[in-house]
Amino acid sequence: MAVNIVLLGPPGAGKGTQAKRLEQLYGMVQLSTGDMLRAAVAAETQVGLRAKAVMDAGNLVDDEILIAMIADRLEQPDAKRGAIFDGFPRTVPQAEALDRLLAHRGSRLHQVIEMRVDDDALVARIAGRFTCKSCGAGFHDAFKPTKQAGICDACGGREFIRRADDNAATVKKRLTEYYAKTAPILPYYRARGALKTVNGMADMDAVTTAIAEILGPPPAESTH
Ligand code: AP5
Ligand code: MG
């Protein structure tokens, strides 16, 4: 049966980093609403045009846009093998909508994993982050530099991008939004026993191990 999990945590907690690893280990698909919105901004779609200023200011994009986006994405065949929700839900209405969307497809949410990281560490992580323009592999100036300066470890690409919302003022606003609007989801999931917390301050491998302990051993055939 397809397993659906949510990675919940503040900006820079490591949701994207761990989602990519879990995708490889367990075979579910990473659904990052931040990545989807950034693709919409780059393609200058209606949604992208509306979302750009909101994202650049560190605010949350409207629930109705996000819920429609995830509903569409869940229709695609790869979502049938289960999803790792990265950055969604971010408000209580989004959490309620996700329950409805999954139930409508005869499925449910199996586990919500909260990644806890101190605010100071979050700022340091976000400030040093960059990704390969060609393949999207993620790096960090201090915590995960490329093996050879200026060359992507994964694909050999030589161009890198830094996110428009990764500046000090916007990060502060993103953190405020997290504590005001996203943290209230925690009791929603805790109340039904679906919430587990991992120490996101540990190194990347230790965090993956902690999440794998919660999820149980990956099915042998899904390691790809
Ligand atoms: P989104 O793209 O989701 O950004 P975010 O939640 O702010 O989180 P980040 O992507 O910044 O961090 P992450 O947790 O993925 O960390 P990462 O693995 O990169 O959203 C962006 C914007 O889109 C929002 O502000 C909002 O406007 C909009 N949006 C998106 N979804 C929405 C929704 N559902 N509703 C409304 N609006 C929405 O790691 C960070 C860095 O740290 C990396 O460099 C990494 O290498 C490093 N690192 C990771 N783990 C470790 C570790 N264990 N130790 C040391 N370094 C580490
Ligand atoms: Mg991310």
PDB file of C-alpha atoms and ligand atoms in Angstrom:
ATOM      1  CA  MET A   1       0.000   0.000   0.000  1.00  0.00           C
ATOM      2  CA  ALA A   2       1.207   3.523  -0.794  1.00  0.00           C
ATOM      3  CA  VAL A   3       2.510   5.373   2.248  1.00  0.00           C
ATOM      4  CA  ASN A   4       1.990   9.129   2.615  1.00  0.00           C
ATOM      5  CA  ILE A   5       4.063  11.197   5.006  1.00  0.00           C
ATOM      6  CA  VAL A   6       4.400  14.879   5.844  1.00  0.00           C
ATOM      7  CA  LEU A   7       7.721  16.501   6.733  1.00  0.00           C
ATOM      8  CA  LEU A   8       6.906  19.470   8.911  1.00  0.00           C
ATOM      9  CA  GLY A   9       9.412  22.070  10.034  1.00  0.00           C
ATOM     10  CA  PRO A  10      10.500  25.692   9.785  1.00  0.00           C
ATOM     11  CA  PRO A  11      12.395  27.114   6.797  1.00  0.00           C
ATOM     12  CA  GLY A  12      15.812  25.477   6.608  1.00  0.00           C
ATOM     13  CA  ALA A  13      14.842  22.536   8.843  1.00  0.00           C
ATOM     14  CA  GLY A  14      16.013  20.105   6.162  1.00  0.00           C
ATOM     15  CA  LYS A  15      12.647  19.045   4.705  1.00  0.00           C
ATOM     16  CA  GLY A  16      13.873  19.125   1.109  1.00  0.00           C
ATOM     17  CA  THR A  17      17.173  17.440   1.972  1.00  0.00           C
ATOM     18  CA  GLN A  18      15.470  14.554   3.758  1.00  0.00           C
ATOM     19  CA  ALA A  19      12.578  14.277   1.262  1.00  0.00           C
ATOM     20  CA  LYS A  20      15.067  13.604  -1.546  1.00  0.00           C
ATOM     21  CA  ARG A  21      16.814  10.926   0.516  1.00  0.00           C
ATOM     22  CA  LEU A  22      13.521   9.266   1.503  1.00  0.00           C
ATOM     23  CA  GLU A  23      12.417   9.293  -2.130  1.00  0.00           C
ATOM     24  CA  GLN A  24      15.517   7.243  -2.983  1.00  0.00           C
ATOM     25  CA  LEU A  25      15.163   4.947   0.026  1.00  0.00           C
ATOM     26  CA  TYR A  26      11.428   4.297   0.054  1.00  0.00           C
ATOM     27  CA  GLY A  27      10.246   5.095  -3.479  1.00  0.00           C
ATOM     28  CA  MET A  28       7.510   7.598  -2.650  1.00  0.00           C
ATOM     29  CA  VAL A  29       7.492  10.848  -4.608  1.00  0.00           C
ATOM     30  CA  GLN A  30       8.606  14.183  -3.082  1.00  0.00           C
ATOM     31  CA  LEU A  31       5.866  16.796  -3.384  1.00  0.00           C
ATOM     32  CA  SER A  32       7.458  20.146  -2.525  1.00  0.00           C
ATOM     33  CA  THR A  33       4.967  22.997  -2.815  1.00  0.00           C
ATOM     34  CA  GLY A  34       7.859  25.487  -2.627  1.00  0.00           C
ATOM     35  CA  ASP A  35       9.481  23.845  -5.692  1.00  0.00           C
ATOM     36  CA  MET A  36       6.117  23.784  -7.508  1.00  0.00           C
ATOM     37  CA  LEU A  37       5.566  27.475  -6.798  1.00  0.00           C
ATOM     38  CA  ARG A  38       9.111  28.382  -7.883  1.00  0.00           C
ATOM     39  CA  ALA A  39       8.524  26.475 -11.146  1.00  0.00           C
ATOM     40  CA  ALA A  40       5.274  28.421 -11.634  1.00  0.00           C
ATOM     41  CA  VAL A  41       7.102  31.705 -10.991  1.00  0.00           C
ATOM     42  CA  ALA A  42       9.827  30.776 -13.502  1.00  0.00           C
ATOM     43  CA  ALA A  43       7.209  29.782 -16.119  1.00  0.00           C
ATOM     44  CA  GLU A  44       5.241  32.990 -15.426  1.00  0.00           C
ATOM     45  CA  THR A  45       1.935  31.112 -15.115  1.00  0.00           C
ATOM     46  CA  GLN A  46      -1.132  32.812 -13.566  1.00  0.00           C
ATOM     47  CA  VAL A  47      -0.300  31.183 -10.231  1.00  0.00           C
ATOM     48  CA  GLY A  48       3.358  32.143 -10.544  1.00  0.00           C
ATOM     49  CA  LEU A  49       2.539  35.768 -11.273  1.00  0.00           C
ATOM     50  CA  ARG A  50       0.312  35.918  -8.193  1.00  0.00           C
ATOM     51  CA  ALA A  51       2.731  34.035  -5.927  1.00  0.00           C
ATOM     52  CA  LYS A  52       6.021  35.770  -6.710  1.00  0.00           C
ATOM     53  CA  ALA A  53       5.640  38.918  -4.584  1.00  0.00           C
ATOM     54  CA  VAL A  54       4.106  36.927  -1.720  1.00  0.00           C
ATOM     55  CA  MET A  55       7.024  34.471  -1.673  1.00  0.00           C
ATOM     56  CA  ASP A  56       9.653  37.195  -2.017  1.00  0.00           C
ATOM     57  CA  ALA A  57       8.165  38.873   1.063  1.00  0.00           C
ATOM     58  CA  GLY A  58       8.238  35.597   3.032  1.00  0.00           C
ATOM     59  CA  ASN A  59       4.459  35.362   3.384  1.00  0.00           C
ATOM     60  CA  LEU A  60       2.298  32.317   2.720  1.00  0.00           C
ATOM     61  CA  VAL A  61       0.516  31.955  -0.617  1.00  0.00           C
ATOM     62  CA  ASP A  62      -3.298  31.572  -0.419  1.00  0.00           C
ATOM     63  CA  ASP A  63      -4.650  28.246   0.802  1.00  0.00           C
ATOM     64  CA  GLU A  64      -6.981  27.899  -2.194  1.00  0.00           C
ATOM     65  CA  ILE A  65      -4.028  28.061  -4.644  1.00  0.00           C
ATOM     66  CA  LEU A  66      -2.017  25.504  -2.703  1.00  0.00           C
ATOM     67  CA  ILE A  67      -4.900  23.105  -2.206  1.00  0.00           C
ATOM     68  CA  ALA A  68      -5.745  23.174  -5.928  1.00  0.00           C
ATOM     69  CA  MET A  69      -2.072  22.641  -6.764  1.00  0.00           C
ATOM     70  CA  ILE A  70      -1.769  19.570  -4.531  1.00  0.00           C
ATOM     71  CA  ALA A  71      -5.119  18.189  -5.731  1.00  0.00           C
ATOM     72  CA  ASP A  72      -3.850  18.366  -9.335  1.00  0.00           C
ATOM     73  CA  ARG A  73      -0.498  16.871  -8.418  1.00  0.00           C
ATOM     74  CA  LEU A  74      -2.113  13.915  -6.644  1.00  0.00           C
ATOM     75  CA  GLU A  75      -3.853  13.043  -9.931  1.00  0.00           C
ATOM     76  CA  GLN A  76      -0.525  12.272 -11.584  1.00  0.00           C
ATOM     77  CA  PRO A  77       0.362   8.581 -11.776  1.00  0.00           C
ATOM     78  CA  ASP A  78       3.585   8.787  -9.735  1.00  0.00           C
ATOM     79  CA  ALA A  79       1.634   9.974  -6.664  1.00  0.00           C
ATOM     80  CA  LYS A  80      -0.006   6.534  -6.548  1.00  0.00           C
ATOM     81  CA  ARG A  81       3.180   5.110  -5.055  1.00  0.00           C
ATOM     82  CA  GLY A  82       2.818   7.413  -2.043  1.00  0.00           C
ATOM     83  CA  ALA A  83       3.998  10.932  -1.299  1.00  0.00           C
ATOM     84  CA  ILE A  84       6.447  12.774   0.894  1.00  0.00           C
ATOM     85  CA  PHE A  85       4.755  16.141   1.431  1.00  0.00           C
ATOM     86  CA  ASP A  86       7.490  18.778   1.808  1.00  0.00           C
ATOM     87  CA  GLY A  87       6.181  22.226   2.768  1.00  0.00           C
ATOM     88  CA  PHE A  88       2.511  21.222   2.682  1.00  0.00           C
ATOM     89  CA  PRO A  89       0.299  21.501   4.676  1.00  0.00           C
ATOM     90  CA  ARG A  90       1.291  24.840   6.200  1.00  0.00           C
ATOM     91  CA  THR A  91      -2.021  25.942   7.722  1.00  0.00           C
ATOM     92  CA  VAL A  92      -4.848  24.126   9.490  1.00  0.00           C
ATOM     93  CA  PRO A  93      -7.196  24.531   6.461  1.00  0.00           C
ATOM     94  CA  GLN A  94      -4.472  22.948   4.266  1.00  0.00           C
ATOM     95  CA  ALA A  95      -4.133  20.049   6.737  1.00  0.00           C
ATOM     96  CA  GLU A  96      -7.890  19.486   6.682  1.00  0.00           C
ATOM     97  CA  ALA A  97      -7.927  19.658   2.880  1.00  0.00           C
ATOM     98  CA  LEU A  98      -5.124  17.105   2.642  1.00  0.00           C
ATOM     99  CA  ASP A  99      -7.111  14.658   4.763  1.00  0.00           C
ATOM    100  CA  ARG A 100     -10.110  15.111   2.446  1.00  0.00           C
ATOM    101  CA  LEU A 101      -8.038  14.787  -0.738  1.00  0.00           C
ATOM    102  CA  LEU A 102      -6.386  11.570   0.421  1.00  0.00           C
ATOM    103  CA  ALA A 103      -9.652  10.088   1.732  1.00  0.00           C
ATOM    104  CA  HIS A 104     -11.262  10.859  -1.623  1.00  0.00           C
ATOM    105  CA  ARG A 105      -8.552   8.718  -3.236  1.00  0.00           C
ATOM    106  CA  GLY A 106      -9.093   5.857  -0.765  1.00  0.00           C
ATOM    107  CA  SER A 107      -5.872   6.691   1.044  1.00  0.00           C
ATOM    108  CA  ARG A 108      -4.745   8.499   4.201  1.00  0.00           C
ATOM    109  CA  LEU A 109      -1.805  10.177   5.880  1.00  0.00           C
ATOM    110  CA  HIS A 110       0.348   7.636   7.681  1.00  0.00           C
ATOM    111  CA  GLN A 111       2.916   9.725   9.509  1.00  0.00           C
ATOM    112  CA  VAL A 112       3.753  13.350  10.211  1.00  0.00           C
ATOM    113  CA  ILE A 113       7.362  14.014  11.104  1.00  0.00           C
ATOM    114  CA  GLU A 114       8.258  17.264  12.784  1.00  0.00           C
ATOM    115  CA  MET A 115      11.884  18.357  12.293  1.00  0.00           C
ATOM    116  CA  ARG A 116      12.992  20.581  15.170  1.00  0.00           C
ATOM    117  CA  VAL A 117      15.882  23.009  14.646  1.00  0.00           C
ATOM    118  CA  ASP A 118      16.934  26.111  16.636  1.00  0.00           C
ATOM    119  CA  ASP A 119      16.236  29.451  14.960  1.00  0.00           C
ATOM    120  CA  ASP A 120      19.932  30.469  14.893  1.00  0.00           C
ATOM    121  CA  ALA A 121      20.877  27.297  13.035  1.00  0.00           C
ATOM    122  CA  LEU A 122      18.066  27.830  10.526  1.00  0.00           C
ATOM    123  CA  VAL A 123      19.367  31.227   9.528  1.00  0.00           C
ATOM    124  CA  ALA A 124      22.913  29.867   9.072  1.00  0.00           C
ATOM    125  CA  ARG A 125      21.623  26.989   6.947  1.00  0.00           C
ATOM    126  CA  ILE A 126      19.514  29.147   4.680  1.00  0.00           C
ATOM    127  CA  ALA A 127      22.193  31.790   4.245  1.00  0.00           C
ATOM    128  CA  GLY A 128      24.669  29.239   2.846  1.00  0.00           C
ATOM    129  CA  ARG A 129      22.332  27.227   0.638  1.00  0.00           C
ATOM    130  CA  PHE A 130      22.661  26.881  -3.148  1.00  0.00           C
ATOM    131  CA  THR A 131      21.498  24.391  -5.781  1.00  0.00           C
ATOM    132  CA  CYS A 132      22.768  23.187  -9.143  1.00  0.00           C
ATOM    133  CA  LYS A 133      20.953  24.961 -11.966  1.00  0.00           C
ATOM    134  CA  SER A 134      20.985  21.843 -14.175  1.00  0.00           C
ATOM    135  CA  CYS A 135      19.975  18.993 -11.841  1.00  0.00           C
ATOM    136  CA  GLY A 136      18.697  20.712  -8.680  1.00  0.00           C
ATOM    137  CA  ALA A 137      21.176  18.975  -6.332  1.00  0.00           C
ATOM    138  CA  GLY A 138      21.402  20.909  -3.057  1.00  0.00           C
ATOM    139  CA  PHE A 139      24.603  22.186  -1.433  1.00  0.00           C
ATOM    140  CA  HIS A 140      25.701  24.447   1.403  1.00  0.00           C
ATOM    141  CA  ASP A 141      28.772  26.704   1.618  1.00  0.00           C
ATOM    142  CA  ALA A 142      29.779  25.271   5.016  1.00  0.00           C
ATOM    143  CA  PHE A 143      27.744  22.083   5.660  1.00  0.00           C
ATOM    144  CA  LYS A 144      27.779  20.482   2.213  1.00  0.00           C
ATOM    145  CA  PRO A 145      30.183  22.143  -0.206  1.00  0.00           C
ATOM    146  CA  THR A 146      30.734  20.719  -3.688  1.00  0.00           C
ATOM    147  CA  LYS A 147      33.694  18.316  -3.740  1.00  0.00           C
ATOM    148  CA  GLN A 148      35.360  20.410  -6.449  1.00  0.00           C
ATOM    149  CA  ALA A 149      34.812  24.164  -6.211  1.00  0.00           C
ATOM    150  CA  GLY A 150      32.242  25.373  -8.741  1.00  0.00           C
ATOM    151  CA  ILE A 151      31.340  21.904 -10.081  1.00  0.00           C
ATOM    152  CA  CYS A 152      28.172  19.994  -9.165  1.00  0.00           C
ATOM    153  CA  ASP A 153      28.964  16.590  -7.587  1.00  0.00           C
ATOM    154  CA  ALA A 154      25.871  15.042  -9.149  1.00  0.00           C
ATOM    155  CA  CYS A 155      25.948  16.179 -12.790  1.00  0.00           C
ATOM    156  CA  GLY A 156      29.117  18.206 -13.359  1.00  0.00           C
ATOM    157  CA  GLY A 157      27.081  21.404 -13.895  1.00  0.00           C
ATOM    158  CA  ARG A 158      28.889  24.694 -13.366  1.00  0.00           C
ATOM    159  CA  GLU A 159      25.971  27.041 -12.737  1.00  0.00           C
ATOM    160  CA  PHE A 160      24.305  27.385  -9.367  1.00  0.00           C
ATOM    161  CA  ILE A 161      21.302  29.298  -8.054  1.00  0.00           C
ATOM    162  CA  ARG A 162      20.421  30.903  -4.744  1.00  0.00           C
ATOM    163  CA  ARG A 163      16.766  31.487  -3.860  1.00  0.00           C
ATOM    164  CA  ALA A 164      15.295  35.005  -3.999  1.00  0.00           C
ATOM    165  CA  ASP A 165      13.712  34.509  -0.539  1.00  0.00           C
ATOM    166  CA  ASP A 166      16.958  33.416   1.152  1.00  0.00           C
ATOM    167  CA  ASN A 167      17.952  36.863   2.455  1.00  0.00           C
ATOM    168  CA  ALA A 168      17.995  37.821   6.157  1.00  0.00           C
ATOM    169  CA  ALA A 169      14.808  39.955   6.185  1.00  0.00           C
ATOM    170  CA  THR A 170      12.700  37.412   4.279  1.00  0.00           C
ATOM    171  CA  VAL A 171      13.976  34.496   6.349  1.00  0.00           C
ATOM    172  CA  LYS A 172      12.880  36.334   9.506  1.00  0.00           C
ATOM    173  CA  LYS A 173       9.408  36.796   8.037  1.00  0.00           C
ATOM    174  CA  ARG A 174       9.248  33.130   6.924  1.00  0.00           C
ATOM    175  CA  LEU A 175      10.077  32.050  10.488  1.00  0.00           C
ATOM    176  CA  THR A 176       7.371  34.330  11.926  1.00  0.00           C
ATOM    177  CA  GLU A 177       4.860  32.857   9.475  1.00  0.00           C
ATOM    178  CA  TYR A 178       5.903  29.333  10.494  1.00  0.00           C
ATOM    179  CA  TYR A 179       5.313  29.910  14.197  1.00  0.00           C
ATOM    180  CA  ALA A 180       2.064  31.852  13.636  1.00  0.00           C
ATOM    181  CA  LYS A 181       0.381  29.719  10.966  1.00  0.00           C
ATOM    182  CA  THR A 182       2.142  26.375  10.556  1.00  0.00           C
ATOM    183  CA  ALA A 183       3.057  25.371  14.118  1.00  0.00           C
ATOM    184  CA  PRO A 184      -0.696  25.287  15.009  1.00  0.00           C
ATOM    185  CA  ILE A 185      -0.948  22.197  12.788  1.00  0.00           C
ATOM    186  CA  LEU A 186       1.151  20.250  15.301  1.00  0.00           C
ATOM    187  CA  PRO A 187      -1.679  19.790  17.862  1.00  0.00           C
ATOM    188  CA  TYR A 188      -4.016  18.849  14.994  1.00  0.00           C
ATOM    189  CA  TYR A 189      -1.831  15.839  14.184  1.00  0.00           C
ATOM    190  CA  ARG A 190      -0.701  15.165  17.769  1.00  0.00           C
ATOM    191  CA  ALA A 191      -4.329  14.751  18.838  1.00  0.00           C
ATOM    192  CA  ARG A 192      -4.735  11.789  16.560  1.00  0.00           C
ATOM    193  CA  GLY A 193      -1.393  10.178  17.360  1.00  0.00           C
ATOM    194  CA  ALA A 194       0.113  10.773  13.894  1.00  0.00           C
ATOM    195  CA  LEU A 195       2.961  13.064  14.995  1.00  0.00           C
ATOM    196  CA  LYS A 196       6.592  12.111  15.660  1.00  0.00           C
ATOM    197  CA  THR A 197       9.426  14.548  16.280  1.00  0.00           C
ATOM    198  CA  VAL A 198      13.054  14.189  15.209  1.00  0.00           C
ATOM    199  CA  ASN A 199      16.064  16.267  16.204  1.00  0.00           C
ATOM    200  CA  GLY A 200      16.780  18.220  13.028  1.00  0.00           C
ATOM    201  CA  MET A 201      19.942  19.665  14.618  1.00  0.00           C
ATOM    202  CA  ALA A 202      21.747  16.367  14.132  1.00  0.00           C
ATOM    203  CA  ASP A 203      23.826  15.813  10.995  1.00  0.00           C
ATOM    204  CA  MET A 204      22.022  14.883   7.785  1.00  0.00           C
ATOM    205  CA  ASP A 205      22.747  11.133   7.997  1.00  0.00           C
ATOM    206  CA  ALA A 206      21.599  10.970  11.627  1.00  0.00           C
ATOM    207  CA  VAL A 207      18.345  12.720  10.719  1.00  0.00           C
ATOM    208  CA  THR A 208      17.732  10.229   7.892  1.00  0.00           C
ATOM    209  CA  THR A 209      18.369   7.359  10.316  1.00  0.00           C
ATOM    210  CA  ALA A 210      15.946   8.833  12.866  1.00  0.00           C
ATOM    211  CA  ILE A 211      13.209   9.174  10.233  1.00  0.00           C
ATOM    212  CA  ALA A 212      13.869   5.653   8.905  1.00  0.00           C
ATOM    213  CA  GLU A 213      13.457   4.313  12.447  1.00  0.00           C
ATOM    214  CA  ILE A 214       9.988   5.870  12.531  1.00  0.00           C
ATOM    215  CA  LEU A 215       8.994   4.649   9.061  1.00  0.00           C
ATOM    216  CA  GLY A 216      10.454   1.168   9.428  1.00  0.00           C
ATOM    217  CA  PRO A 217      12.675  -0.666   6.952  1.00  0.00           C
ATOM    218  CA  PRO A 218      12.237   0.340   3.288  1.00  0.00           C
ATOM    219  CA  PRO A 219      10.616  -2.285   1.057  1.00  0.00           C
ATOM    220  CA  ALA A 220      13.431  -4.123  -0.754  1.00  0.00           C
ATOM    221  CA  GLU A 221      12.063  -3.519  -4.269  1.00  0.00           C
ATOM    222  CA  SER A 222      11.628   0.248  -3.890  1.00  0.00           C
ATOM    223  CA  THR A 223      15.286   1.177  -3.493  1.00  0.00           C
ATOM    224  CA  HIS A 224      16.032   2.900  -6.794  1.00  0.00           C
TER     225      HIS A 224
HETATM  226  P1  AP5 B   1       9.554  26.293   0.760  1.00  0.00           P
HETATM  227  O1  AP5 B   1      10.282  26.139  -0.499  1.00  0.00           O
HETATM  228  O2  AP5 B   1       8.773  25.170   1.299  1.00  0.00           O
HETATM  229  O3  AP5 B   1      10.577  26.830   1.851  1.00  0.00           O
HETATM  230  P2  AP5 B   1      10.676  26.647   3.430  1.00  0.00           P
HETATM  231  O4  AP5 B   1       9.611  25.943   4.146  1.00  0.00           O
HETATM  232  O5  AP5 B   1      10.946  28.037   3.898  1.00  0.00           O
HETATM  233  O6  AP5 B   1      11.806  25.664   3.627  1.00  0.00           O
HETATM  234  P3  AP5 B   1      13.172  25.602   2.879  1.00  0.00           P
HETATM  235  O7  AP5 B   1      13.005  25.001   1.529  1.00  0.00           O
HETATM  236  O8  AP5 B   1      13.844  26.945   2.965  1.00  0.00           O
HETATM  237  O9  AP5 B   1      13.984  24.658   3.847  1.00  0.00           O
HETATM  238  P4  AP5 B   1      14.011  23.073   3.944  1.00  0.00           P
HETATM  239  O10 AP5 B   1      13.360  22.667   5.220  1.00  0.00           O
HETATM  240  O11 AP5 B   1      13.573  22.412   2.681  1.00  0.00           O
HETATM  241  O12 AP5 B   1      15.568  22.882   4.160  1.00  0.00           O
HETATM  242  P5  AP5 B   1      16.710  22.328   3.177  1.00  0.00           P
HETATM  243  O13 AP5 B   1      16.619  20.844   3.065  1.00  0.00           O
HETATM  244  O14 AP5 B   1      16.767  23.119   1.916  1.00  0.00           O
HETATM  245  O15 AP5 B   1       8.563  27.558   0.647  1.00  0.00           O
HETATM  246  C1  AP5 B   1       9.005  28.772   0.103  1.00  0.00           C
HETATM  247  C2  AP5 B   1       7.833  29.752   0.035  1.00  0.00           C
HETATM  248  O16 AP5 B   1       6.809  29.235  -0.833  1.00  0.00           O
HETATM  249  C3  AP5 B   1       7.110  30.029   1.360  1.00  0.00           C
HETATM  250  O17 AP5 B   1       7.752  31.033   2.105  1.00  0.00           O
HETATM  251  C4  AP5 B   1       5.717  30.441   0.861  1.00  0.00           C
HETATM  252  O18 AP5 B   1       5.712  31.748   0.386  1.00  0.00           O
HETATM  253  C5  AP5 B   1       5.492  29.513  -0.329  1.00  0.00           C
HETATM  254  N1  AP5 B   1       4.836  28.244   0.029  1.00  0.00           N
HETATM  255  C6  AP5 B   1       5.369  26.976  -0.131  1.00  0.00           C
HETATM  256  N2  AP5 B   1       4.482  26.044   0.294  1.00  0.00           N
HETATM  257  C7  AP5 B   1       3.389  26.722   0.732  1.00  0.00           C
HETATM  258  C8  AP5 B   1       2.162  26.324   1.327  1.00  0.00           C
HETATM  259  N3  AP5 B   1       1.890  25.015   1.529  1.00  0.00           N
HETATM  260  N4  AP5 B   1       1.261  27.278   1.660  1.00  0.00           N
HETATM  261  C9  AP5 B   1       1.516  28.594   1.432  1.00  0.00           C
HETATM  262  N5  AP5 B   1       2.671  29.051   0.886  1.00  0.00           N
HETATM  263  C10 AP5 B   1       3.606  28.124   0.543  1.00  0.00           C
HETATM  264  O19 AP5 B   1      17.999  22.656   4.059  1.00  0.00           O
HETATM  265  C11 AP5 B   1      18.438  23.988   4.233  1.00  0.00           C
HETATM  266  C12 AP5 B   1      19.968  24.049   4.161  1.00  0.00           C
HETATM  267  O20 AP5 B   1      20.515  23.408   5.301  1.00  0.00           O
HETATM  268  C13 AP5 B   1      20.558  23.336   2.939  1.00  0.00           C
HETATM  269  O21 AP5 B   1      21.639  24.081   2.462  1.00  0.00           O
HETATM  270  C14 AP5 B   1      21.032  21.997   3.477  1.00  0.00           C
HETATM  271  O22 AP5 B   1      22.177  21.541   2.781  1.00  0.00           O
HETATM  272  C15 AP5 B   1      21.344  22.319   4.931  1.00  0.00           C
HETATM  273  N6  AP5 B   1      20.995  21.207   5.830  1.00  0.00           N
HETATM  274  C16 AP5 B   1      19.902  20.396   5.746  1.00  0.00           C
HETATM  275  N7  AP5 B   1      19.909  19.493   6.748  1.00  0.00           N
HETATM  276  C17 AP5 B   1      21.019  19.759   7.490  1.00  0.00           C
HETATM  277  C18 AP5 B   1      21.571  19.167   8.666  1.00  0.00           C
HETATM  278  N8  AP5 B   1      20.988  18.131   9.300  1.00  0.00           N
HETATM  279  N9  AP5 B   1      22.729  19.704   9.145  1.00  0.00           N
HETATM  280  C19 AP5 B   1      23.340  20.757   8.506  1.00  0.00           C
HETATM  281  N10 AP5 B   1      22.856  21.337   7.394  1.00  0.00           N
HETATM  282  C20 AP5 B   1      21.715  20.855   6.894  1.00  0.00           C
HETATM  283 MG    MG B   2      12.775  23.099   0.863  1.00  0.00          MG
END
